[in-house]
Every structure is written in C-alpha cells, then in structure tokens.
C-alpha cells in the first residue's frame, strides 16, 4: 500500500491526561502510517482518542512516549508553527476580527510570502473552494458551509504536507454535510494533498476515504480500505461500530476443508473459513445482516443456516428488518423488498436464516470491547446506519449498540 | 394580554428610572444650576448665570486638572500592564482553580478604601519597612523618598483600581475561543505573533472597558492624592472637596465638577473612536 516514506508516521504514541484520581489515557500506543496523497480517516466514538491523535500530529500535544514523523523526519519537540501540517478545526477557528482574505492569507504572511504572491495564491484557493467575491466578508457573515470552506482554504493555501481535519462536517446539517463530503473529496483530488480526517460518522469515513483507521479506547483496532473494514472487520468493536453485525459465539465442533464448523441446536450449522481456532476452542464470528437470507424452506447444505422464530419485523419501505430468535441468539436480517408478490415472514413464523459461508468471518479473540459488557449472551451489536449512509445526525455517537438501529427505523 | 404586553417594558424600567431621577438627574440639575450662581455662604447664593465660575475654575485649577488626567492616565496604563498578565494567567493557566484566583484578586478590596490607602502610607514612609532596610544597606540615598510624591499617588491609584481593569480583561480573554490561538500557531505564528495578531486584538474590548472603569474614577479621586501625595500633587477631586467643604465656594466646586465631567466625556469618546477604528481595520492595519 505505501511506497516510500509515509507522509505521517506514528510509532507507539501514548498520551495520558490528568483526570479524576490520576491520569486518563487518551492514546495507548498507536502505530500509524499515512501515505502521501492519501485521504485517510480516523473513525471512532467520542472519547476514543482520535482528536488527541490529530493534536499530537499537529504539535498541540506532546506525546508521553513514542515518535511522530512527518515525511520521515522526527518532529519531537518541534512546535506547531514549525510543522508543515495545517489543521481544520472542528469549530473552524476562523479569526473573527479578520475578513475572509486575511484569514486565508494568515499563514502565507507569517511565512513572509510577498504581497503579490499572497494575493495570487489566496485568490486561486478561494476559487477552488468557490468563495471568490467574498474576500471582504467577515466570518460571522458567512454560512456554516462557507466558514468550513474558508477554514479549508486557510489550510490548503500553505501547500502543507498534510491537512488535518477534526470533525470538519459535524457542525453542518445533514444535507449540507452530504454535499460537503463530495466537496472535500473533490478538493483533495484537485490539490493532491494528504488528508487526515477525524470523524465519529462511519458513513462519512466510508464514503470519502482511501483508507480508514477504526479507533477505540486509545488504540487502533483496524486499518484498511472502507471495503475491507466493512466487509472484513477484524474485531468485535469494528464489527459493531462500522455498520451493523450479528455476533455469534460458539465452540468449533469439527474442521472441514472449507473451514471451522460450529453447530447450534439440531440442525443449525455455521461454517467459518480461515478461522485459527481449533476443534473444541471457542470462536466468535460476525455476519452482516444484509448478507443473510430468510425463508421458510431449508436452504441447501452449502450455506450456513440457523433455524429460528421471527421475533420482530420492521417494515422500512425499501427493505424489511427481521429479528429472528435462534439457538445461536438473536439474528438480525435486512431483506430487500424486491418482490412485492412475496409474502414476508410474520412474527412467530418458524423460518431459516442462511448465508454463504464466505460472509462469516472470525473475530480476533484478543479483541477488547468496553461498550458491550454482557459478553455471554451476545446480542447482535448494532450501530450507525449500515452501509447506506449517514443516518447518524449528531455528534453524540457513543458507538454503543441499539440506539443506532432504533434511529435507523425512525429515519427510514 | 396585548395591553399588558405593551406596558410591561415601562413597568420594568420604572424602579430603575425612579432611582436615576431621584439620585442622579435631580442632583445633577441642582449642581448645574449651582455652578452658575454667585454669592457667598453668608449672604446666600443667587442664580445669575455667572459663567465666570467656569472660566475662574479653569484659570486657577487648569494645572491641577491636567495633572489629574496625567496621573489617571499613567495609573490606567500601569493597571493594564500589571493586570493583563495576571488575567491571562487566570484565564488560560489556572485550570480548575480559576474562581479561587479571581477571589484572591479581589480579596484586598474587602478592606475599606481609605484604610488600605493609609496602610500604604505606613509601608512607604521614609524609614518604613520598605525603604528603611534599603537605605540601611546603602542601596538608596538617605534622602530618597516615595511618600508625598506623584509616583506614590500613581502607585496608590493603580493599586486601588486594579480589579476594575483585571476583571474585564479576564472576561474578554475567557470569551476567546481556545482554538483561535492554536489556529494561529498552526498557521506558522510563533507565540509572540499569535498573541499580537490574534489574542491581543480579540481581548482589546476588555482592556477598553477596564480603561474606562479605571480612568474615570481615578481622574476624580482625591483620597490617594491627599493621603499619599505631597502639596504639589493635588488632584482636581481634592480641590473640589476643599472648595466645597473648606471654603464653602459651592458654585466654584460645582463648576469644576462639571468641567471635569465634560473633559472625561470627551476623552472617553475620543478613545472609543480610536479603539473602535483599530478593531475594524484588524490585521490589515
């Protein structure tokens, strides 16, 4: 993935803040490499340390241990004003006593760029963010989206090695946020600068990024393309925080060429390819609800299948959400309503839920998950709006379970 | 409903309005009238529109008036210079203990104004606890003195009015978005530039408010000049007091008071204009 020296490299970075009764760790040893020109997102619930991570890179926080490198050179002890990265703050932090032009020109002037060049570069950057003509406007006369673009221009005009964006869209309403997602991506492509974006909104991270790092409790749980992170979550936390997952725990009963087999009840059978667990060992797997089919007839033997009773049906127009009680626990199924003639399953029906075995994936046994302490019963962990986008509409994402699914129902 | 709504604002300003009428507007009118009367304590005063009172007041006490403004200006600057760092420290560095430090800042002012000023007299006497040891060790000439000088008056004014400067500055700094100085650092401004370009201009309204709150009462103050100053350090407040209570020259005292008021009004308005203009021009200036 990365050729040559990463634009931003972190090695074992840890940082704790003084808090009630001692220190509260914000970063517990983070390793990260962001390639030059990449659109990289750090996704995680509030309080997971992602903003601290950004502040350590920008130079506002000094790590307790570990090292930050920009373009291969250690920036240990280098103050923010001498780091070749610029930040887009969550509040935008536009200087209220300066107009748009002076805000954008601030960095260039501090670096002693000549008057004519300042005028030229600021003008060109305002063109890129489509704010030409608003040079004399004060920040308080601008809309939220315009302020956001000024903040972006103020960072980009300096042609830094990387732009760090701290929840840049959180303050915007849903419609504007979706428009700005495309806008950010366009600008990033146009100028080719490395973007590191911090967000709690999985839809945002998946839609915009080349790669995503999912963070929880001061650690990075997984780094990968949006597709990898969604389709192959490696830990329980990632499976639950990015999209919705059914978590199924059991013991490996036998090993077949196609993978480990877990048996549930008389005729429930789940196959997991590439699981490292051996016979008799416990194993936890995750399955995405949209990968699961539901039906009255027994599926063919090649599929993973569980028998159960429909506990709940949620009709959402384009799709239907079923909750099916099985021997392996509650299983959530998203079914597309693509055939109006088919009678859907009703509450209390005996049904089969089944999926292709390539859609069951084993989760790391070492995965830690503080958001879901009832590890024995293993209800399906749900959050966010699934792959279909930014249903979450506020900054209050806590990464925990059921509220996300409830909101999904409310929005659809 | 509509009727009540229409009269509610007037009812709300009524208590304050009556207060102002009784204790501000009526005395002001009486004073204005008094400043144009002529006569003396024994024969009584009569309204003669004697504008000469003003001309005499300025003629005799113009120097005192100028000195008052000079002392007040010096003390205002001293207040700003001394309290800005303290306010900055409390706003940005004191963390959870902000209220504690703010309380410490005002705690000396629970002691009576006059008492505090007399305490300073004790401290500053020629062989007192401050100057005595310095003179004993030959660090200061034996005839060096602070008490009964203009310096003592300015120092006393500064001390007595410090919180009126520190608190508005603190409030202004407290209101500045924490990410603004960081954004300045992020955009290649060093500590000094970030302060000069961002934090200072954004906190100037606090300095402005503090300057008005200190300069105006200091220019009219007479306690500091009488207690800490010498005979050559009198301020216009002292003269008004003496003319009024010692000489019974009510019209002269009133005329001087109005002159001071007019001068302060003009000074504050000019100041507001100048500072407002700087704020508007911002970084381009």
XYZ file of C-alpha atoms in Angstrom:
697
model
C 0.000 0.000 0.000
C 2.661 2.517 0.954
C 5.532 3.177 -1.316
C 8.436 5.016 0.195
C 8.304 7.216 3.251
C 4.875 7.817 4.767
C 3.722 11.436 4.921
C 2.764 10.885 8.560
C 4.184 8.112 10.669
C 3.385 7.328 14.307
C 5.260 4.746 16.333
C 3.915 3.583 19.696
C 2.497 7.002 20.563
C 0.929 7.229 24.018
C -0.615 10.185 25.792
C -2.483 10.473 29.073
C -4.225 13.472 30.581
C -4.610 14.307 34.255
C -8.106 13.425 35.374
C -10.062 12.290 38.366
C -7.857 10.139 40.558
C -4.744 10.000 38.399
C -4.302 10.128 34.675
C -6.712 9.156 31.938
C -5.050 7.572 28.920
C -6.155 9.014 25.586
C -3.702 7.131 23.389
C -2.359 3.747 24.462
C 0.385 3.108 21.938
C -0.670 3.974 18.413
C 1.188 2.943 15.275
C 0.130 4.510 12.033
C 1.464 5.256 8.561
C -0.379 7.622 6.235
C 0.852 7.629 2.656
C 1.449 10.858 0.740
C -1.607 11.993 -1.194
C -3.906 9.667 0.694
C -7.367 10.528 2.061
C -7.097 8.861 5.441
C -9.851 8.766 8.060
C -9.672 8.023 11.747
C -13.061 6.709 12.798
C -14.164 6.133 16.365
C -16.661 7.040 19.068
C -16.233 10.239 21.052
C -13.561 9.876 23.691
C -11.655 7.213 21.770
C -8.583 9.430 21.412
C -8.898 10.382 17.774
C -8.783 14.134 18.374
C -5.766 13.683 20.660
C -4.110 11.751 17.843
C -4.653 14.687 15.499
C -3.397 17.189 18.098
C -0.242 15.150 18.643
C 0.465 15.240 14.897
C -0.255 18.994 14.726
C 2.044 19.610 17.697
C -0.525 20.879 20.205
C 0.078 17.900 22.487
C 3.386 16.306 23.386
C 3.197 12.513 23.474
C 4.258 10.791 26.691
C 6.147 8.246 24.648
C 6.558 7.200 21.037
C 7.507 9.184 17.998
C 5.802 11.217 15.290
C 7.471 11.547 11.909
C 6.472 13.877 9.104
C 7.961 12.830 5.778
C 10.314 10.569 7.651
C 11.748 13.286 9.906
C 11.035 13.159 13.628
C 9.129 16.211 14.860
C 9.924 15.576 18.505
C 9.928 18.974 20.236
C 9.025 20.888 17.075
C 6.317 23.494 17.878
C 3.138 23.646 15.758
C 4.280 26.760 13.891
C 7.267 24.885 12.508
C 5.367 21.770 11.423
C 4.421 21.539 7.803
C 0.851 20.427 8.508
C -2.264 22.565 8.859
C -5.415 21.889 10.810
C -9.063 22.460 10.005
C -10.573 22.827 13.458
C -13.940 21.451 14.431
C -15.155 24.961 15.269
C -13.224 26.184 12.167
C -11.412 28.689 14.440
C -11.672 31.469 11.857
C -10.235 34.717 13.207
C -13.357 36.784 13.885
C -11.526 40.134 13.616
C -10.277 39.434 10.097
C -12.103 39.117 6.805
C -12.021 36.048 4.591
C -8.986 37.211 2.636
C -6.913 37.971 5.739
C -7.912 34.672 7.308
C -6.738 32.708 4.299
C -3.612 34.868 3.908
C -2.603 34.462 7.579
C -0.254 31.525 7.120
C 1.371 32.909 3.968
C 2.024 36.281 5.609
C 3.554 34.655 8.681
C 5.927 32.861 6.339
C 6.892 36.123 4.713
C 5.408 35.404 1.307
C 5.398 38.547 -0.857
C 2.319 40.718 -1.239
C 1.658 39.890 -4.882
C 2.081 36.170 -4.377
C -0.227 36.247 -1.331
C -2.916 37.935 -3.407
C -2.483 35.440 -6.216
C -2.448 32.294 -4.104
C -5.322 33.346 -1.853
C -7.354 34.267 -4.929
C -6.698 30.936 -6.546
C -7.532 28.998 -3.387
C -10.782 30.913 -2.910
C -11.604 29.891 -6.465
C -11.014 26.236 -5.581
C -13.403 26.439 -2.633
C -15.831 28.589 -4.653
C -15.731 31.673 -2.448
C -14.492 34.195 -4.990
C -16.130 37.551 -4.288
C -16.432 37.011 -0.531
C -12.896 38.228 0.246
C -14.086 41.182 2.316
C -16.730 39.266 4.271
C -16.308 38.698 7.989
C -16.594 35.126 9.280
C -19.785 35.950 11.193
C -21.443 36.986 7.919
C -20.837 33.558 6.363
C -22.962 30.428 6.454
C -21.703 27.256 8.137
C -20.720 25.692 4.850
C -18.875 28.817 3.733
C -16.963 29.019 7.013
C -15.975 25.423 6.559
C -14.613 26.216 3.112
C -12.678 29.230 4.395
C -11.100 27.006 7.050
C -10.170 24.506 4.360
C -8.734 27.200 2.089
C -6.776 28.685 5.009
C -5.068 25.320 5.492
C -4.608 24.356 1.834
C -3.220 27.686 0.650
C 0.027 26.947 2.515
C 0.532 23.755 0.476
C 1.300 21.718 3.599
C 2.466 18.104 3.646
C -0.876 17.172 5.151
C -4.150 18.744 6.182
C -5.611 17.530 9.466
C -9.396 17.811 9.708
C -11.063 17.478 13.106
C -14.720 16.522 12.604
C -14.981 19.168 9.879
C -18.578 18.384 8.993
C -20.005 17.810 12.463
C -21.373 21.334 12.779
C -23.292 21.205 9.497
C -26.818 19.961 8.951
C -27.398 16.656 7.186
C -27.984 17.931 3.655
C -25.006 20.291 3.727
C -22.848 17.603 5.281
C -23.531 15.255 2.410
C -22.776 17.983 -0.127
C -19.542 18.878 1.692
C -18.422 15.242 1.687
C -18.277 15.319 -2.087
C -16.726 18.777 -1.969
C -13.911 17.727 0.382
C -13.146 14.723 -1.760
C -13.088 16.868 -4.924
C -10.759 19.457 -3.392
C -8.457 16.759 -2.055
C -8.211 15.177 -5.503
C -7.656 18.555 -7.108
C -4.767 19.650 -4.881
C -3.413 16.161 -4.187
C -2.581 16.904 -0.562
C -2.657 14.221 2.141
C -5.847 14.492 4.205
C -6.236 13.034 7.663
C -9.846 13.332 8.742
C -11.132 12.509 12.197
C -14.785 11.584 12.492
C -17.286 9.600 14.504
C -19.533 9.265 11.453
C -18.908 5.949 9.719
C -20.869 6.982 6.627
C -18.521 9.948 6.239
C -15.416 7.821 6.727
C -16.543 5.094 4.332
C -17.709 7.483 1.626
C -14.647 9.728 1.459
C -11.550 7.815 2.480
C -8.933 5.808 0.677
C -8.232 4.098 3.970
C -9.873 4.115 7.386
C -8.402 3.501 10.828
C -11.023 2.447 13.371
C -10.117 3.589 16.873
C -11.459 2.558 20.230
C -10.282 3.394 23.724
C -6.934 4.855 22.702
C -6.000 2.046 20.329
C -6.317 1.469 16.618
C -8.426 -1.621 16.095
C -8.115 -1.967 12.346
C -6.734 -0.126 9.341
C -7.932 -0.830 5.843
C -9.884 0.376 2.843
C -13.522 1.198 3.604
C -14.447 -2.052 1.884
C -12.024 -4.113 3.951
C -13.145 -2.529 7.188
C -16.794 -3.057 6.386
C -16.617 -6.487 4.774
C -13.868 -7.984 6.926
C -13.974 -6.381 10.367
C -11.288 -7.998 12.438
C -12.518 -7.187 15.910
C -15.801 -7.237 17.721
C -15.652 -3.477 18.141
C -15.142 -2.806 14.436
C -17.902 -5.253 13.524
C -20.293 -3.370 15.798
C -19.158 0.206 15.227
C -18.871 0.149 11.445
C -22.291 -0.838 10.203
C -24.365 -3.487 11.935
C -23.196 -7.004 12.661
C -24.644 -10.180 14.067
C -22.186 -11.624 16.541
C -22.388 -15.370 17.003
C -20.271 -17.216 19.548
C -19.802 -20.933 19.857
C -17.277 -23.734 20.001
C -15.621 -25.291 16.994
C -17.134 -28.770 16.692
C -15.185 -30.005 13.692
C -12.800 -28.909 10.965
C -13.733 -29.365 7.324
C -11.754 -28.361 4.232
C -13.995 -25.321 3.848
C -13.392 -24.155 7.421
C -14.269 -24.464 11.080
C -17.782 -25.673 11.805
C -19.952 -24.523 14.699
C -23.148 -26.407 15.450
C -26.234 -24.838 17.000
C -29.187 -26.972 18.021
C -30.310 -29.975 15.997
C -29.815 -28.539 12.531
C -28.058 -25.172 12.892
C -24.650 -25.115 11.257
C -22.211 -22.250 10.719
C -19.016 -22.569 8.703
C -16.168 -20.091 9.101
C -13.353 -20.063 6.552
C -9.827 -19.125 7.707
C -10.546 -19.350 11.410
C -7.484 -20.012 13.511
C -9.428 -21.734 16.299
C -9.035 -25.491 16.596
C -11.633 -28.118 17.415
C -13.211 -27.566 20.815
C -11.999 -23.983 21.083
C -14.355 -21.038 21.439
C -14.832 -18.845 18.396
C -16.731 -15.645 17.776
C -17.903 -14.730 14.324
C -19.748 -11.822 12.738
C -22.208 -11.705 9.823
C -23.657 -8.596 8.187
C -27.490 -8.507 8.287
C -27.784 -7.737 4.571
C -25.816 -10.856 3.699
C -28.406 -13.089 5.375
C -31.400 -14.554 3.576
C -34.625 -15.518 5.263
C -37.050 -18.234 4.122
C -39.439 -20.985 5.144
C -37.637 -23.748 3.253
C -34.478 -25.431 4.386
C -31.560 -23.898 2.463
C -29.091 -26.113 0.612
C -26.336 -27.726 2.623
C -23.549 -25.496 1.368
C -24.971 -22.484 3.201
C -24.611 -21.555 6.847
C -28.079 -21.978 8.290
C -29.889 -21.439 11.583
C -33.480 -22.256 12.418
C -35.496 -19.842 14.479
C -38.669 -17.900 15.185
C -39.357 -14.414 13.907
C -39.381 -12.190 16.979
C -39.818 -8.823 15.309
C -40.495 -7.365 11.862
C -39.721 -3.782 10.882
C -41.033 -2.667 7.500
C -38.883 0.188 6.147
C -40.258 0.532 2.609
C -37.209 -0.383 0.571
C -36.228 -3.114 2.973
C -37.515 -5.077 5.920
C -35.641 -5.752 9.148
C -36.283 -9.084 10.835
C -35.134 -10.184 14.221
C -35.042 -13.959 14.439
C -34.540 -15.865 17.705
C -32.242 -18.851 17.014
C -30.201 -21.307 19.021
C -27.210 -19.021 18.360
C -29.008 -15.943 19.719
C -30.996 -13.192 18.028
C -30.071 -12.743 14.369
C -30.914 -9.523 12.542
C -31.676 -9.761 8.819
C -32.051 -6.905 6.335
C -34.086 -8.112 3.371
C -34.591 -6.024 0.228
C -38.273 -5.725 -0.671
C -37.537 -6.524 -4.291
C -40.518 -8.791 -4.947
C -43.890 -7.356 -4.000
C -45.657 -10.647 -4.630
C -43.695 -12.492 -1.976
C -45.405 -12.690 1.401
C -42.891 -11.693 4.021
C -42.398 -13.668 7.179
C -44.556 -12.588 10.091
C -43.980 -12.512 13.817
C -43.989 -16.019 15.263
C -43.206 -17.786 11.962
C -40.668 -20.607 12.022
C -38.001 -19.670 9.485
C -34.484 -20.437 8.294
C -31.856 -17.766 8.166
C -28.903 -18.606 5.938
C -25.851 -17.070 4.312
C -22.922 -18.059 2.180
C -20.019 -19.167 4.312
C -17.696 -16.552 2.801
C -19.767 -13.958 4.657
C -18.990 -15.392 8.094
C -15.746 -14.057 9.458
C -13.903 -14.858 12.616
C -13.167 -12.056 15.055
C -9.853 -11.713 16.905
C -10.096 -13.449 20.245
C -7.958 -10.698 21.797
C -10.464 -8.036 20.850
C -11.470 -5.890 23.765
C -14.842 -4.280 23.828
C -15.769 -1.933 26.623
C -19.046 -0.867 25.120
C -20.692 -4.247 25.477
C -20.050 -5.893 28.785
C -22.678 -8.670 28.554
C -20.346 -10.874 26.576
C -22.171 -14.077 27.396
C -25.499 -13.546 25.791
C -24.087 -11.818 22.732
C -26.990 -9.920 21.315
C -26.430 -8.581 17.837
C -24.417 -5.400 18.107
C -25.841 -2.638 16.033
C -24.872 0.887 15.319
C -24.987 3.578 12.727
C -26.963 3.376 9.578
C -25.294 0.491 7.833
C -23.607 0.976 4.510
C -26.447 3.035 3.173
C -25.176 6.192 4.656
C -25.120 8.885 7.222
C -28.215 8.172 9.188
C -26.468 9.361 12.310
C -27.159 13.007 12.503
C -25.410 14.298 15.556
C -22.163 14.319 17.416
C -23.466 12.118 20.182
C -22.315 8.831 18.703
C -21.190 6.626 21.542
C -20.542 3.586 19.471
C -22.895 1.562 21.560
C -25.499 -0.677 20.306
C -29.156 -0.403 19.931
C -29.834 3.317 19.675
C -28.365 3.330 16.192
C -30.693 0.641 14.980
C -33.627 2.392 16.544
C -32.713 5.585 14.766
C -32.404 3.707 11.532
C -36.024 2.658 11.917
C -37.032 6.208 12.707
C -35.362 7.783 9.734
C -36.423 5.350 7.028
C -52.918 40.407 27.023
C -51.800 42.875 24.372
C -52.331 45.781 26.759
C -50.265 44.171 29.466
C -47.552 43.324 26.952
C -47.412 46.931 25.826
C -46.910 48.355 29.308
C -44.632 45.639 30.674
C -41.358 47.237 29.478
C -42.253 50.552 31.102
C -43.146 48.849 34.358
C -39.822 47.036 34.278
C -37.768 50.225 33.890
C -39.838 52.120 36.431
C -37.847 51.273 39.616
C -34.510 51.993 37.976
C -35.912 55.084 36.299
C -37.194 56.491 39.578
C -33.884 55.778 41.227
C -31.987 57.618 38.490
C -34.423 60.527 38.661
C -34.155 60.889 42.432
C -30.449 60.317 42.911
C -28.863 61.273 39.635
C -30.894 63.607 37.449
C -32.240 65.873 40.221
C -28.870 66.344 41.960
C -27.224 66.892 38.569
C -29.714 69.583 37.708
C -29.262 71.223 41.076
C -25.493 71.117 40.662
C -25.701 72.534 37.154
C -27.813 75.352 38.479
C -25.458 75.890 41.417
C -22.441 76.122 39.130
C -23.927 79.265 37.551
C -24.862 81.057 40.771
C -22.980 83.803 42.522
C -22.777 84.932 46.097
C -21.225 83.603 49.284
C -22.032 81.386 52.262
C -23.087 84.272 54.497
C -25.235 86.276 52.077
C -26.521 83.205 50.222
C -26.280 82.227 46.554
C -28.445 83.547 43.721
C -28.894 82.301 40.185
C -27.116 84.838 37.965
C -25.868 82.587 35.113
C -22.405 83.507 36.220
C -20.342 81.666 33.547
C -17.270 83.288 35.027
C -17.290 80.441 37.591
C -16.123 78.108 34.859
C -13.525 80.492 33.498
C -12.166 81.106 37.029
C -12.113 77.414 37.823
C -10.146 76.543 34.721
C -7.926 79.575 35.108
C -6.951 78.760 38.679
C -7.067 74.995 38.614
C -6.233 74.161 34.975
C -2.850 72.791 36.059
C -4.471 70.598 38.713
C -6.950 69.329 36.137
C -4.160 68.458 33.715
C -2.204 66.748 36.485
C -5.278 64.704 37.446
C -5.695 63.490 33.894
C -1.969 62.744 33.648
C -1.914 60.763 36.895
C -5.074 58.900 35.931
C -3.650 58.088 32.504
C -0.369 56.842 33.960
C -2.211 54.740 36.529
C -4.545 53.341 33.846
C -1.580 52.237 31.758
C 0.069 50.752 34.848
C -3.158 48.903 35.685
C -3.362 47.446 32.185
C 0.279 46.392 32.132
C 0.069 44.814 35.579
C -3.269 43.103 35.267
C -3.117 41.756 31.708
C -0.589 39.024 32.516
C -2.493 38.115 35.684
C -5.817 37.946 33.853
C -4.177 35.934 31.073
C -2.725 33.505 33.564
C -6.032 33.008 35.333
C -7.971 32.614 32.090
C -5.582 30.162 30.426
C -3.452 28.504 33.069
C -5.394 28.386 36.311
C -7.476 25.400 35.194
C -9.995 24.330 37.775
C -8.905 26.947 40.297
C -9.984 29.995 38.304
C -12.590 31.145 40.807
C -10.102 30.803 43.641
C -7.577 33.078 41.944
C -10.243 35.576 40.937
C -11.291 35.703 44.575
C -7.685 36.259 45.665
C -7.528 39.133 43.213
C -10.428 40.965 44.850
C -9.885 39.915 48.447
C -7.828 43.005 49.459
C -10.747 45.146 48.365
C -12.917 43.856 51.151
C -10.906 46.264 53.317
C -12.033 49.875 53.287
C -10.597 52.034 50.538
C -9.321 54.716 52.934
C -7.855 52.179 55.320
C -5.969 50.473 52.514
C -4.550 53.753 51.355
C -3.401 54.644 54.864
C -1.787 51.215 55.123
C 0.239 52.120 52.039
C 1.367 55.252 53.836
C 2.798 53.054 56.582
C 4.589 50.905 54.036
C 6.030 53.799 52.068
C 7.199 56.090 54.920
C 10.762 57.306 54.600
C 12.177 54.820 57.108
C 9.348 52.277 56.840
C 9.590 48.549 56.257
C 10.208 49.016 52.528
C 12.663 51.905 52.259
C 14.347 51.584 55.676
C 16.307 48.379 55.052
C 17.274 49.538 51.553
C 18.680 52.738 52.946
C 20.442 50.912 55.788
C 22.267 48.802 53.266
C 23.212 51.825 51.228
C 21.155 50.725 48.275
C 19.251 54.005 48.298
C 20.394 57.512 49.247
C 19.175 58.522 52.708
C 17.119 61.397 51.362
C 15.272 59.176 48.875
C 11.541 59.217 49.380
C 8.447 57.835 47.778
C 5.764 59.213 50.053
C 4.379 62.646 49.159
C 5.453 62.298 45.517
C 3.452 61.969 42.333
C 4.826 58.472 41.974
C 3.197 57.435 45.257
C -0.131 58.859 44.091
C 0.024 56.979 40.783
C 1.069 53.775 42.556
C -1.785 54.130 45.035
C -4.314 54.769 42.272
C -3.025 51.766 40.362
C -3.308 49.543 43.401
C -6.745 50.737 44.413
C -8.332 50.311 40.993
C -6.527 47.216 39.732
C -9.507 44.790 39.826
C -11.598 47.123 37.679
C -9.020 46.557 34.959
C -8.195 42.918 35.640
C -11.747 41.594 35.698
C -12.932 42.955 32.310
C -9.697 41.744 30.700
C -10.223 38.336 32.261
C -13.789 38.197 30.932
C -12.644 39.186 27.436
C -9.876 36.574 27.409
C -12.206 33.947 28.791
C -14.569 34.553 25.880
C -11.912 33.939 23.209
C -12.347 30.539 21.562
C -9.453 28.372 22.775
C -8.796 27.098 19.287
C -8.058 30.602 17.909
C -4.556 30.971 19.399
C -3.931 27.364 18.399
C -5.046 28.086 14.851
C -2.577 30.977 14.761
C 0.247 28.706 15.933
C -0.862 26.120 13.394
C -0.547 28.782 10.694
C 3.131 29.422 11.450
C 2.727 32.221 14.005
C 5.151 31.885 16.920
C 3.965 32.560 20.458
C 4.569 36.295 20.194
C 2.915 36.664 16.783
C -0.061 34.525 17.821
C -0.533 36.820 20.804
C -0.082 40.072 18.906
C -2.177 39.099 15.883
C -4.987 37.120 17.473
C -5.299 37.100 21.251
C -4.483 40.732 21.935
C -6.851 42.237 19.324
C -9.624 39.918 20.489
C -9.147 40.905 24.132
C -8.864 44.661 23.498
C -12.559 45.249 24.242
C -11.769 44.072 27.782
C -8.849 46.486 28.039
C -11.078 49.238 26.710
C -13.794 48.533 29.257
C -11.186 48.297 32.005
C -9.607 51.582 30.976
C -12.935 53.410 31.187
C -13.763 51.788 34.514
C -10.422 52.839 35.999
C -9.568 56.112 34.259
C -12.823 57.904 35.035
C -12.941 57.311 38.802
C -9.173 57.748 39.118
C -9.281 61.168 37.471
C -11.844 62.263 40.050
C -10.206 60.504 43.007
C -8.855 62.634 45.850
C -8.076 60.122 48.607
C -4.846 58.864 47.040
C -3.535 62.364 46.339
C -4.368 63.588 49.844
C -3.023 60.549 51.695
C -0.021 59.591 49.601
C 0.795 62.795 47.725
C 2.529 65.989 48.736
C 1.231 69.564 48.442
C 2.304 69.653 44.772
C 0.413 66.516 43.861
C -3.176 67.626 44.457
C -5.792 66.317 42.091
C -8.975 68.002 40.986
C -11.103 65.815 43.256
C -9.221 67.226 46.242
C -9.732 70.773 45.037
C -13.468 70.218 44.613
C -13.621 68.791 48.100
C -11.639 71.711 49.562
C -13.651 74.375 47.688
C -16.874 72.767 48.788
C -16.249 71.831 52.393
C -13.397 74.127 53.449
C -14.141 77.309 51.507
C -17.884 76.943 51.041
C -17.427 78.009 47.427
C -20.283 75.885 46.144
C -20.521 77.426 42.669
C -16.779 77.063 42.031
C -16.801 73.445 43.217
C -19.810 72.651 41.032
C -18.300 74.370 38.001
C -15.062 72.424 38.468
C -17.003 69.174 38.764
C -18.832 69.851 35.522
C -15.627 70.819 33.784
C -14.047 67.525 34.851
C -17.104 65.635 33.681
C -17.001 67.296 30.277
C -13.285 66.629 29.881
C -13.712 62.948 30.827
C -16.648 62.562 28.469
C -14.663 63.983 25.571
C -11.626 61.857 26.458
C -13.645 58.627 26.650
C -15.497 59.327 23.413
C -12.281 60.102 21.561
C -10.754 56.941 22.998
C -13.719 54.792 21.966
C -13.494 56.188 18.456
C -9.801 55.483 18.116
C -10.014 51.961 19.520
C -13.117 51.098 17.561
C -11.389 52.086 14.352
C -8.426 49.828 15.114
C -10.753 46.913 15.779
C -12.484 47.401 12.473
C -9.263 47.517 10.462
C -7.963 44.347 12.093
C -4.940 42.595 10.637
C -4.756 44.806 7.560
C -3.845 47.796 9.725
